[in-house]
Amino acid sequence: MLKKIASARITQKSSTLLQELNNSLPFDKILYQEDIKGSIAHAYMLAEQKIISKDDYIKIKEGLLEIYQEIEDGVFKLDGDDEDIHMAIESRLTEKIGSAGKRLHTARSRNDQVALDFRLYVQKNTKLIASLLLKNISTLLKVAKESSDILLPGMTHLQHAQPINFGYHLMAYVSMFKRDYERFISSYERNNYSPIGCAALAGTPHPINRAITAKELGFIEPTLNCFDTVSDRDFALEILFNISTLFVHISRLSEEIILWSSSEFRFITLSDRHATGSSIMPQKKNPDIPELLRAKTGRVNGNLIALLTVMKGLPLAYNKDMQEDKEGVFDSIKTAKLSLRVLNEMISEMKINSKNMEKACMIGHLTATDLADYLVKEEGIPFRDAYHITGNVVNFAEGRGVDISELSLNELQSIDSRIGSKVVELLDNRASMNARNSEGGTSTKQTLEQIAKIENWLEDRLKD
Ligand code: ARG
């Protein structure tokens, strides 16, 4: 049984119920690595500033490194009744090295300690999520490159609208993920300031040097104002918001994957590794993975709203309410990392059924707009009249049970004699897709240019 750090003010043993509500060790033990790293940097600074002796610093450092190993090896289990990870490690240190351990908490408080540990954890995971995003972007780029000539119906209102290519469709998601990546990186940079040395709320009378700890821990410099620092959880809100926005994108892609793999579309086939069977219907292959990815959005959005609500209206500086900041962040981070790994694997292993995509382009008269545009541009017909002629052509094709691209020139001219021979080529789906060659448009050429741009961008990121 570890000896608990005694509180100077509290004389009675805490009620078991209080401990259950109050103790964060069951969930903040995940921060042990950050806590130890932060404490070593703090002790180093204390020694540099001659606030503790070099000898004590060495003892503290060695003791903490041993504790780190004990935790890794499962010898020190972090399941005692210490209030939190900070108390648990400090008690163990004092138990191991005696009075030197008691000097570690000089010029700091758990308020700046938790702000440091949590921030280090968020920063580390921001980088990890960002690099997983790059992997997904790279995979999507590869698939997009291979499918920049595969036609599929571009939709609005989930109705066939105009022919596009599959690579172009995927590049829309690449654009979203690129913004997501940039959002994580800009949050990382905005929050890369060191909280340690702020003490409880107002700094300390000890001659500390916060620049030393900031440098040791890889931060740009110390935060500006201690009162803000111990009560700031913007960095946690940012990662939650970034993850939520990422999941809004993941859920839209998942939704499309679910649709595309249905019998109605059959645009893609998920690998058997990413689909499940039904316990009762032997013929079924269910897209559980994209369904779960879609659903995880609810959970991460919930985590964001929870912390926004905890933080709202809190008086400065630290309040225990803020202990409620962690579980949602841990959960969103874990969810994002797993989901991005699964998404990447699913995309790289799914089969693209190009024939079915191209066949679907023969439904819905996708090139009707091209016909109307032609009548205006080449035949000088006022748009409203061109719109009506096109409507007649569509009705005619419907009557024959074909797509307008399948009508002969004779048939077209029987509807309106002003329709010239050039039209036949214009009504072709691929020609229509390639005609949208304006910057950012769907033509294969534009799609490949978009891919090339992001490939260069990705190469630069991978160099960083
Ligand atoms: N476990 C606490 C938290 O997560 C650590 C900070 C406690 N500070 C305090 N003054 N009670 O927020």
Tab-separated table of C-alpha atoms and ligand atoms in Angstrom:
chain	number	residue	atom	x	y	z
A	1	MET	CA	0.000	0.000	0.000
A	2	LEU	CA	1.442	3.350	-1.016
A	3	LYS	CA	1.596	6.121	1.502
A	4	LYS	CA	-0.703	8.886	0.279
A	5	ILE	CA	0.447	12.500	0.182
A	6	ALA	CA	-1.262	13.945	3.237
A	7	SER	CA	-3.310	17.092	2.816
A	8	ALA	CA	-2.377	19.781	5.318
A	9	ARG	CA	-5.920	20.981	5.763
A	10	ILE	CA	-8.066	17.858	5.545
A	11	THR	CA	-7.941	15.801	8.730
A	12	GLN	CA	-10.566	13.139	8.064
A	13	LYS	CA	-10.200	10.327	5.534
A	14	SER	CA	-12.243	11.083	2.401
A	15	SER	CA	-15.565	9.327	1.978
A	16	THR	CA	-15.457	6.466	-0.495
A	17	LEU	CA	-18.149	8.188	-2.519
A	18	LEU	CA	-16.119	11.393	-2.651
A	19	GLN	CA	-13.166	9.400	-3.908
A	20	GLU	CA	-15.257	7.783	-6.588
A	21	LEU	CA	-16.459	11.142	-7.837
A	22	ASN	CA	-13.261	13.056	-7.238
A	23	ASN	CA	-10.448	10.740	-8.293
A	24	SER	CA	-9.266	11.076	-11.857
A	25	LEU	CA	-6.546	8.414	-11.643
A	26	PRO	CA	-8.755	5.752	-13.295
A	27	PHE	CA	-8.685	7.806	-16.504
A	28	ASP	CA	-5.800	10.286	-16.264
A	29	LYS	CA	-3.266	7.492	-15.716
A	30	ILE	CA	-2.950	7.541	-19.501
A	31	LEU	CA	-0.899	10.740	-18.951
A	32	TYR	CA	1.942	9.008	-17.064
A	33	GLN	CA	4.472	9.521	-19.833
A	34	GLU	CA	3.737	13.254	-20.069
A	35	ASP	CA	3.692	13.609	-16.287
A	36	ILE	CA	7.132	12.041	-15.942
A	37	LYS	CA	8.574	13.989	-18.859
A	38	GLY	CA	7.195	17.248	-17.430
A	39	SER	CA	8.518	16.509	-13.941
A	40	ILE	CA	12.019	15.729	-15.198
A	41	ALA	CA	12.101	19.016	-17.135
A	42	HIS	CA	10.794	20.906	-14.103
A	43	ALA	CA	13.386	19.338	-11.795
A	44	TYR	CA	16.146	20.102	-14.286
A	45	MET	CA	15.109	23.758	-14.336
A	46	LEU	CA	14.933	23.857	-10.521
A	47	ALA	CA	18.525	22.575	-10.402
A	48	GLU	CA	19.738	24.975	-13.097
A	49	GLN	CA	18.240	27.823	-11.067
A	50	LYS	CA	19.819	26.437	-7.889
A	51	ILE	CA	16.399	26.040	-6.278
A	52	ILE	CA	17.241	22.380	-5.643
A	53	SER	CA	20.660	20.719	-5.630
A	54	LYS	CA	22.134	18.871	-8.613
A	55	ASP	CA	22.181	15.766	-6.439
A	56	ASP	CA	18.472	15.978	-5.749
A	57	TYR	CA	17.815	16.523	-9.445
A	58	ILE	CA	19.748	13.350	-10.343
A	59	LYS	CA	17.844	11.368	-7.704
A	60	ILE	CA	14.512	12.734	-8.936
A	61	LYS	CA	15.330	12.027	-12.558
A	62	GLU	CA	16.532	8.484	-11.928
A	63	GLY	CA	13.580	7.770	-9.649
A	64	LEU	CA	11.115	9.021	-12.251
A	65	LEU	CA	12.740	6.970	-15.007
A	66	GLU	CA	12.473	3.880	-12.815
A	67	ILE	CA	8.812	4.637	-12.144
A	68	TYR	CA	8.289	4.972	-15.876
A	69	GLN	CA	9.723	1.484	-16.352
A	70	GLU	CA	7.634	0.110	-13.490
A	71	ILE	CA	4.491	1.427	-15.154
A	72	GLU	CA	5.496	0.100	-18.577
A	73	ASP	CA	6.235	-3.306	-17.060
A	74	GLY	CA	2.938	-3.356	-15.175
A	75	VAL	CA	4.725	-3.486	-11.817
A	76	PHE	CA	3.325	-0.139	-10.692
A	77	LYS	CA	-0.307	-0.522	-11.637
A	78	LEU	CA	-1.769	2.942	-11.075
A	79	ASP	CA	-4.881	1.468	-9.534
A	80	GLY	CA	-4.444	2.745	-5.979
A	81	ASP	CA	-6.564	5.343	-4.261
A	82	ASP	CA	-4.403	8.328	-5.213
A	83	GLU	CA	-6.480	11.231	-6.426
A	84	ASP	CA	-4.794	11.529	-9.796
A	85	ILE	CA	-1.745	10.599	-11.861
A	86	HIS	CA	0.253	13.544	-10.473
A	87	MET	CA	-0.259	12.449	-6.864
A	88	ALA	CA	0.321	8.789	-7.700
A	89	ILE	CA	3.702	9.401	-9.310
A	90	GLU	CA	4.847	11.901	-6.704
A	91	SER	CA	3.941	9.529	-3.844
A	92	ARG	CA	5.781	6.684	-5.510
A	93	LEU	CA	8.812	8.916	-6.058
A	94	THR	CA	8.980	9.953	-2.426
A	95	GLU	CA	8.530	6.354	-1.394
A	96	LYS	CA	11.503	5.440	-3.564
A	97	ILE	CA	13.947	8.330	-3.010
A	98	GLY	CA	12.790	9.990	0.210
A	99	SER	CA	13.175	13.705	0.846
A	100	ALA	CA	14.497	14.621	-2.620
A	101	GLY	CA	11.105	13.499	-3.960
A	102	LYS	CA	9.398	15.972	-1.672
A	103	ARG	CA	11.292	18.838	-3.350
A	104	LEU	CA	9.919	18.118	-6.816
A	105	HIS	CA	6.705	20.060	-6.287
A	106	THR	CA	8.604	23.293	-5.484
A	107	ALA	CA	7.384	26.228	-7.589
A	108	ARG	CA	4.601	24.322	-9.278
A	109	SER	CA	1.057	23.223	-8.565
A	110	ARG	CA	-1.124	20.493	-9.963
A	111	ASN	CA	-2.914	23.266	-11.836
A	112	ASP	CA	0.025	24.012	-14.124
A	113	GLN	CA	1.122	20.379	-13.984
A	114	VAL	CA	-2.162	19.095	-15.385
A	115	ALA	CA	-2.251	21.922	-17.935
A	116	LEU	CA	1.200	20.795	-19.074
A	117	ASP	CA	0.549	17.052	-19.162
A	118	PHE	CA	-2.737	17.425	-20.984
A	119	ARG	CA	-1.292	19.857	-23.479
A	120	LEU	CA	1.694	17.601	-24.195
A	121	TYR	CA	-0.716	14.723	-24.766
A	122	VAL	CA	-2.917	16.760	-27.093
A	123	GLN	CA	0.093	18.069	-29.028
A	124	LYS	CA	1.551	14.576	-29.456
A	125	ASN	CA	-1.743	13.198	-30.730
A	126	THR	CA	-2.389	16.180	-32.971
A	127	LYS	CA	0.789	15.236	-34.840
A	128	LEU	CA	-0.191	11.551	-34.943
A	129	ILE	CA	-3.647	12.297	-36.340
A	130	ALA	CA	-2.161	14.703	-38.874
A	131	SER	CA	0.231	12.027	-40.130
A	132	LEU	CA	-2.609	9.491	-40.411
A	133	LEU	CA	-4.482	12.063	-42.464
A	134	LEU	CA	-1.515	12.308	-44.833
A	135	LYS	CA	-1.635	8.524	-45.294
A	136	ASN	CA	-5.327	8.720	-46.201
A	137	ILE	CA	-4.686	11.573	-48.611
A	138	SER	CA	-1.923	9.563	-50.284
A	139	THR	CA	-4.205	6.520	-50.676
A	140	LEU	CA	-7.082	8.581	-52.058
A	141	LEU	CA	-4.703	10.264	-54.508
A	142	LYS	CA	-3.574	6.890	-55.795
A	143	VAL	CA	-7.153	5.694	-56.366
A	144	ALA	CA	-8.123	9.056	-57.869
A	145	LYS	CA	-5.238	8.880	-60.334
A	146	GLU	CA	-6.327	5.449	-61.505
A	147	SER	CA	-9.916	6.585	-61.977
A	148	SER	CA	-9.680	10.012	-63.552
A	149	ASP	CA	-11.248	8.626	-66.736
A	150	ILE	CA	-13.989	6.508	-65.128
A	151	LEU	CA	-17.353	8.155	-65.667
A	152	LEU	CA	-20.015	8.289	-63.004
A	153	PRO	CA	-23.071	10.451	-62.529
A	154	GLY	CA	-22.322	13.603	-60.568
A	155	MET	CA	-25.295	14.269	-58.322
A	156	THR	CA	-27.105	17.113	-56.655
A	157	HIS	CA	-30.084	16.317	-54.397
A	158	LEU	CA	-28.904	12.686	-54.799
A	159	GLN	CA	-30.283	12.877	-58.362
A	160	HIS	CA	-28.221	12.357	-61.493
A	161	ALA	CA	-27.018	15.775	-62.634
A	162	GLN	CA	-23.937	15.820	-64.902
A	163	PRO	CA	-21.259	13.280	-65.846
A	164	ILE	CA	-18.083	13.524	-63.796
A	165	ASN	CA	-15.195	11.121	-63.244
A	166	PHE	CA	-14.593	9.063	-60.120
A	167	GLY	CA	-11.151	10.554	-59.536
A	168	TYR	CA	-12.740	14.004	-59.459
A	169	HIS	CA	-15.286	12.822	-56.909
A	170	LEU	CA	-12.514	11.452	-54.669
A	171	MET	CA	-10.515	14.657	-55.054
A	172	ALA	CA	-13.362	16.471	-53.308
A	173	TYR	CA	-12.578	14.358	-50.229
A	174	VAL	CA	-8.859	14.926	-50.657
A	175	SER	CA	-9.574	18.662	-50.519
A	176	MET	CA	-11.544	18.208	-47.288
A	177	PHE	CA	-8.829	16.079	-45.684
A	178	LYS	CA	-6.166	18.581	-46.715
A	179	ARG	CA	-8.057	21.340	-44.897
A	180	ASP	CA	-8.487	19.020	-41.911
A	181	TYR	CA	-4.740	18.393	-41.883
A	182	GLU	CA	-4.026	22.111	-42.000
A	183	ARG	CA	-6.483	22.691	-39.175
A	184	PHE	CA	-4.641	20.194	-36.927
A	185	ILE	CA	-1.269	21.721	-37.784
A	186	SER	CA	-2.388	25.288	-37.159
A	187	SER	CA	-3.836	24.265	-33.783
A	188	TYR	CA	-0.540	22.581	-32.965
A	189	GLU	CA	1.350	25.776	-33.697
A	190	ARG	CA	-1.100	28.027	-31.875
A	191	ASN	CA	-0.904	25.917	-28.727
A	192	ASN	CA	2.806	25.185	-28.662
A	193	TYR	CA	3.505	27.243	-25.515
A	194	SER	CA	4.571	25.939	-22.155
A	195	PRO	CA	2.202	26.151	-19.149
A	196	ILE	CA	4.648	24.852	-16.532
A	197	GLY	CA	5.892	27.329	-13.932
A	198	CYS	CA	2.536	29.067	-13.700
A	199	ALA	CA	2.001	27.390	-10.322
A	200	ALA	CA	-1.495	27.573	-8.843
A	201	LEU	CA	-2.678	30.732	-10.582
A	202	ALA	CA	-0.324	33.651	-10.194
A	203	GLY	CA	3.254	32.507	-10.684
A	204	THR	CA	5.723	31.864	-7.859
A	205	PRO	CA	8.182	33.795	-5.687
A	206	HIS	CA	10.897	31.209	-6.512
A	207	PRO	CA	13.510	32.377	-9.065
A	208	ILE	CA	12.350	29.954	-11.772
A	209	ASN	CA	13.179	30.152	-15.466
A	210	ARG	CA	10.217	29.087	-17.592
A	211	ALA	CA	12.206	29.399	-20.813
A	212	ILE	CA	14.340	26.442	-19.726
A	213	THR	CA	11.374	24.106	-19.223
A	214	ALA	CA	9.730	25.384	-22.404
A	215	LYS	CA	12.866	24.538	-24.373
A	216	GLU	CA	13.344	21.147	-22.684
A	217	LEU	CA	9.781	20.169	-23.571
A	218	GLY	CA	9.876	21.350	-27.191
A	219	PHE	CA	7.600	24.380	-26.794
A	220	ILE	CA	8.252	27.704	-28.551
A	221	GLU	CA	8.268	29.657	-25.277
A	222	PRO	CA	6.303	29.962	-22.022
A	223	THR	CA	2.667	31.094	-22.144
A	224	LEU	CA	2.064	34.785	-21.495
A	225	ASN	CA	-0.270	34.943	-18.522
A	226	CYS	CA	-0.416	32.353	-15.756
A	227	PHE	CA	-3.954	33.177	-14.686
A	228	ASP	CA	-5.120	32.357	-18.217
A	229	THR	CA	-2.829	29.358	-18.569
A	230	VAL	CA	-4.162	27.338	-15.651
A	231	SER	CA	-7.749	27.921	-16.739
A	232	ASP	CA	-7.302	27.604	-20.506
A	233	ARG	CA	-8.594	24.512	-22.268
A	234	ASP	CA	-8.836	26.006	-25.769
A	235	PHE	CA	-6.223	23.535	-26.962
A	236	ALA	CA	-8.507	20.676	-25.907
A	237	LEU	CA	-11.539	22.304	-27.518
A	238	GLU	CA	-9.540	22.757	-30.709
A	239	ILE	CA	-8.583	19.128	-31.050
A	240	LEU	CA	-12.196	18.147	-30.341
A	241	PHE	CA	-13.487	20.566	-32.966
A	242	ASN	CA	-10.840	19.437	-35.466
A	243	ILE	CA	-11.801	15.815	-34.899
A	244	SER	CA	-15.512	16.620	-35.228
A	245	THR	CA	-14.981	18.417	-38.514
A	246	LEU	CA	-12.821	15.548	-39.718
A	247	PHE	CA	-15.643	13.158	-38.843
A	248	VAL	CA	-18.206	15.247	-40.662
A	249	HIS	CA	-16.058	14.545	-43.727
A	250	ILE	CA	-15.426	10.887	-42.886
A	251	SER	CA	-19.158	10.362	-42.362
A	252	ARG	CA	-20.020	11.852	-45.753
A	253	LEU	CA	-17.477	9.618	-47.478
A	254	SER	CA	-18.745	6.638	-45.475
A	255	GLU	CA	-22.315	7.405	-46.476
A	256	GLU	CA	-21.314	7.434	-50.141
A	257	ILE	CA	-19.375	4.193	-49.734
A	258	ILE	CA	-22.479	2.608	-48.201
A	259	LEU	CA	-24.616	3.819	-51.119
A	260	TRP	CA	-22.038	2.831	-53.718
A	261	SER	CA	-21.751	-0.687	-52.340
A	262	SER	CA	-25.556	-1.219	-52.311
A	263	SER	CA	-27.305	-3.362	-54.953
A	264	GLU	CA	-28.873	-0.212	-56.386
A	265	PHE	CA	-25.487	1.316	-57.237
A	266	ARG	CA	-22.872	-1.479	-57.229
A	267	PHE	CA	-20.205	1.164	-57.961
A	268	ILE	CA	-17.734	-0.389	-55.551
A	269	THR	CA	-17.265	-3.700	-53.771
A	270	LEU	CA	-15.817	-3.627	-50.301
A	271	SER	CA	-13.170	-6.189	-49.567
A	272	ASP	CA	-14.511	-9.111	-47.519
A	273	ARG	CA	-12.080	-7.936	-44.840
A	274	HIS	CA	-14.194	-4.826	-44.399
A	275	ALA	CA	-17.691	-6.237	-44.625
A	276	THR	CA	-19.665	-8.571	-42.378
A	277	GLY	CA	-22.336	-11.174	-42.916
A	278	SER	CA	-25.808	-11.360	-41.459
A	279	SER	CA	-26.598	-13.942	-38.777
A	280	ILE	CA	-29.863	-14.863	-40.488
A	281	MET	CA	-29.670	-13.815	-44.165
A	282	PRO	CA	-26.947	-15.907	-45.756
A	283	GLN	CA	-26.719	-13.795	-48.916
A	284	LYS	CA	-25.886	-10.562	-47.115
A	285	LYS	CA	-22.675	-8.592	-47.094
A	286	ASN	CA	-23.054	-5.597	-44.835
A	287	PRO	CA	-20.962	-2.406	-44.873
A	288	ASP	CA	-20.550	-2.306	-41.080
A	289	ILE	CA	-17.228	-0.491	-41.261
A	290	PRO	CA	-18.411	2.641	-43.079
A	291	GLU	CA	-21.604	2.537	-40.999
A	292	LEU	CA	-19.569	2.622	-37.802
A	293	LEU	CA	-17.290	5.348	-39.145
A	294	ARG	CA	-20.433	7.354	-39.956
A	295	ALA	CA	-21.810	6.767	-36.456
A	296	LYS	CA	-18.598	7.693	-34.622
A	297	THR	CA	-19.384	11.268	-35.653
A	298	GLY	CA	-22.160	11.332	-33.052
A	299	ARG	CA	-19.750	10.342	-30.349
A	300	VAL	CA	-17.013	12.862	-31.197
A	301	ASN	CA	-19.533	15.666	-31.663
A	302	GLY	CA	-20.893	14.784	-28.218
A	303	ASN	CA	-17.404	15.081	-26.729
A	304	LEU	CA	-16.997	18.548	-28.248
A	305	ILE	CA	-20.337	19.804	-26.963
A	306	ALA	CA	-19.618	18.328	-23.522
A	307	LEU	CA	-16.378	20.266	-23.067
A	308	LEU	CA	-17.773	23.470	-24.570
A	309	THR	CA	-20.504	23.219	-21.952
A	310	VAL	CA	-18.118	22.476	-19.069
A	311	MET	CA	-15.939	25.473	-19.916
A	312	LYS	CA	-18.754	27.945	-20.454
A	313	GLY	CA	-19.124	30.464	-17.659
A	314	LEU	CA	-16.329	29.126	-15.415
A	315	PRO	CA	-14.810	31.854	-13.269
A	316	LEU	CA	-11.016	32.213	-13.459
A	317	ALA	CA	-8.768	30.483	-12.738
A	318	TYR	CA	-8.727	26.680	-12.155
A	319	ASN	CA	-11.952	24.924	-11.112
A	320	LYS	CA	-12.363	21.218	-10.524
A	321	ASP	CA	-14.978	21.227	-13.288
A	322	MET	CA	-11.990	21.170	-15.590
A	323	GLN	CA	-11.094	17.635	-14.580
A	324	GLU	CA	-14.051	16.719	-16.814
A	325	ASP	CA	-11.987	17.848	-19.808
A	326	LYS	CA	-10.107	14.603	-20.268
A	327	GLU	CA	-12.253	11.566	-20.974
A	328	GLY	CA	-13.948	13.090	-24.018
A	329	VAL	CA	-10.617	14.191	-25.477
A	330	PHE	CA	-9.039	10.768	-24.871
A	331	ASP	CA	-12.067	9.148	-26.475
A	332	SER	CA	-12.128	11.412	-29.540
A	333	ILE	CA	-8.396	10.968	-30.100
A	334	LYS	CA	-8.633	7.188	-29.828
A	335	THR	CA	-11.644	7.153	-32.138
A	336	ALA	CA	-9.932	9.364	-34.723
A	337	LYS	CA	-6.730	7.313	-34.791
A	338	LEU	CA	-8.498	3.972	-35.171
A	339	SER	CA	-11.008	5.301	-37.691
A	340	LEU	CA	-8.341	6.863	-39.910
A	341	ARG	CA	-6.400	3.589	-39.953
A	342	VAL	CA	-9.523	1.626	-40.876
A	343	LEU	CA	-10.619	4.150	-43.492
A	344	ASN	CA	-7.230	4.028	-45.177
A	345	GLU	CA	-7.256	0.252	-45.336
A	346	MET	CA	-10.843	0.120	-46.592
A	347	ILE	CA	-10.228	2.643	-49.385
A	348	SER	CA	-7.053	0.956	-50.555
A	349	GLU	CA	-8.725	-2.462	-50.711
A	350	MET	CA	-12.119	-1.606	-52.185
A	351	LYS	CA	-12.822	-2.670	-55.774
A	352	ILE	CA	-14.054	-0.071	-58.238
A	353	ASN	CA	-16.723	-1.353	-60.612
A	354	SER	CA	-16.102	1.090	-63.443
A	355	LYS	CA	-18.576	-0.616	-65.803
A	356	ASN	CA	-21.456	-0.047	-63.382
A	357	MET	CA	-20.446	3.579	-62.861
A	358	GLU	CA	-20.367	4.195	-66.600
A	359	LYS	CA	-23.657	2.343	-67.130
A	360	ALA	CA	-25.321	4.566	-64.530
A	361	CYS	CA	-24.410	7.568	-66.675
A	362	MET	CA	-26.907	6.325	-69.247
A	363	ILE	CA	-29.728	7.025	-66.824
A	364	GLY	CA	-31.047	10.527	-66.299
A	365	HIS	CA	-30.059	12.334	-69.503
A	366	LEU	CA	-26.911	13.728	-67.916
A	367	THR	CA	-25.968	15.771	-70.975
A	368	ALA	CA	-29.244	17.677	-71.290
A	369	THR	CA	-27.518	20.855	-70.066
A	370	ASP	CA	-24.899	20.417	-72.799
A	371	LEU	CA	-27.666	20.360	-75.425
A	372	ALA	CA	-29.266	23.537	-74.088
A	373	ASP	CA	-25.852	25.243	-73.894
A	374	TYR	CA	-25.123	24.213	-77.498
A	375	LEU	CA	-28.426	25.628	-78.789
A	376	VAL	CA	-27.681	28.951	-77.106
A	377	LYS	CA	-23.996	29.129	-78.048
A	378	GLU	CA	-23.986	27.730	-81.563
A	379	GLU	CA	-27.504	28.326	-82.852
A	380	GLY	CA	-28.204	31.665	-81.206
A	381	ILE	CA	-31.450	30.380	-79.685
A	382	PRO	CA	-32.616	32.281	-76.556
A	383	PHE	CA	-31.953	30.215	-73.408
A	384	ARG	CA	-35.619	29.811	-72.420
A	385	ASP	CA	-36.447	28.392	-75.895
A	386	ALA	CA	-33.348	26.169	-75.818
A	387	TYR	CA	-34.504	24.908	-72.412
A	388	HIS	CA	-37.918	23.951	-73.907
A	389	ILE	CA	-36.398	22.253	-76.981
A	390	THR	CA	-34.156	20.241	-74.672
A	391	GLY	CA	-37.208	19.307	-72.596
A	392	ASN	CA	-38.856	17.996	-75.755
A	393	VAL	CA	-35.751	15.979	-76.621
A	394	VAL	CA	-35.745	14.458	-73.121
A	395	ASN	CA	-39.454	13.545	-73.402
A	396	PHE	CA	-38.833	12.000	-76.819
A	397	ALA	CA	-35.972	9.872	-75.466
A	398	GLU	CA	-38.068	8.867	-72.440
A	399	GLY	CA	-40.835	7.760	-74.811
A	400	ARG	CA	-38.366	5.482	-76.555
A	401	GLY	CA	-36.850	4.262	-73.320
A	402	VAL	CA	-33.349	5.522	-74.170
A	403	ASP	CA	-30.919	8.171	-72.947
A	404	ILE	CA	-30.622	11.351	-75.022
A	405	SER	CA	-27.046	10.419	-75.854
A	406	GLU	CA	-28.452	7.409	-77.721
A	407	LEU	CA	-30.668	9.441	-80.094
A	408	SER	CA	-29.646	9.720	-83.755
A	409	LEU	CA	-29.198	13.027	-85.523
A	410	ASN	CA	-32.369	12.343	-87.551
A	411	GLU	CA	-34.395	11.780	-84.424
A	412	LEU	CA	-32.991	14.956	-82.872
A	413	GLN	CA	-33.724	17.017	-85.964
A	414	SER	CA	-37.279	15.673	-86.064
A	415	ILE	CA	-37.784	17.505	-82.774
A	416	ASP	CA	-36.135	20.746	-83.893
A	417	SER	CA	-34.561	21.237	-87.286
A	418	ARG	CA	-32.043	23.741	-85.913
A	419	ILE	CA	-30.175	20.980	-84.125
A	420	GLY	CA	-26.902	20.523	-86.051
A	421	SER	CA	-24.647	17.467	-86.481
A	422	LYS	CA	-22.116	18.645	-83.874
A	423	VAL	CA	-24.653	17.798	-81.197
A	424	VAL	CA	-24.232	14.041	-81.466
A	425	GLU	CA	-20.692	14.267	-80.155
A	426	LEU	CA	-21.649	16.822	-77.497
A	427	LEU	CA	-24.271	14.522	-76.018
A	428	ASP	CA	-21.678	11.854	-75.342
A	429	ASN	CA	-21.080	11.541	-71.582
A	430	ARG	CA	-17.301	11.416	-71.747
A	431	ALA	CA	-17.148	14.384	-74.115
A	432	SER	CA	-19.433	16.270	-71.744
A	433	MET	CA	-17.229	15.449	-68.761
A	434	ASN	CA	-14.113	16.549	-70.631
A	435	ALA	CA	-15.815	19.715	-71.840
A	436	ARG	CA	-15.913	20.930	-68.225
A	437	ASN	CA	-12.296	21.899	-68.476
A	438	SER	CA	-12.456	25.135	-66.484
A	439	GLU	CA	-10.121	25.424	-63.478
A	440	GLY	CA	-11.285	23.073	-60.693
A	441	GLY	CA	-13.651	21.361	-63.131
A	442	THR	CA	-14.191	17.659	-63.759
A	443	SER	CA	-12.394	17.047	-67.080
A	444	THR	CA	-9.766	14.323	-66.852
A	445	LYS	CA	-7.152	16.972	-67.579
A	446	GLN	CA	-8.319	19.214	-64.723
A	447	THR	CA	-8.638	16.238	-62.394
A	448	LEU	CA	-5.057	15.180	-63.126
A	449	GLU	CA	-3.902	18.748	-62.521
A	450	GLN	CA	-5.643	18.766	-59.144
A	451	ILE	CA	-3.999	15.440	-58.325
A	452	ALA	CA	-0.554	16.741	-59.357
A	453	LYS	CA	-0.951	19.826	-57.157
A	454	ILE	CA	-1.792	17.763	-54.094
A	455	GLU	CA	0.966	15.264	-54.853
A	456	ASN	CA	3.475	18.136	-54.696
A	457	TRP	CA	1.887	19.449	-51.527
A	458	LEU	CA	2.037	15.980	-49.987
A	459	GLU	CA	5.679	15.545	-50.923
A	460	ASP	CA	6.520	18.797	-49.105
A	461	ARG	CA	4.588	17.674	-46.018
A	462	LEU	CA	6.334	14.305	-45.937
A	463	LYS	CA	9.683	16.133	-45.978
A	464	ASP	CA	8.762	18.105	-42.824
B	1	ARG	N1	-6.902	15.871	-11.431
B	1	ARG	C1	-6.963	17.280	-11.589
B	1	ARG	C2	-7.509	17.617	-12.981
B	1	ARG	O1	-7.520	16.746	-13.762
B	1	ARG	C3	-5.613	17.888	-11.425
B	1	ARG	C4	-5.588	19.291	-10.965
B	1	ARG	C5	-6.094	19.376	-9.572
B	1	ARG	N2	-5.904	20.683	-9.019
B	1	ARG	C6	-6.526	21.040	-7.924
B	1	ARG	N3	-6.291	22.234	-7.504
B	1	ARG	N4	-7.375	20.265	-7.343
B	1	ARG	O2	-7.918	18.705	-13.247
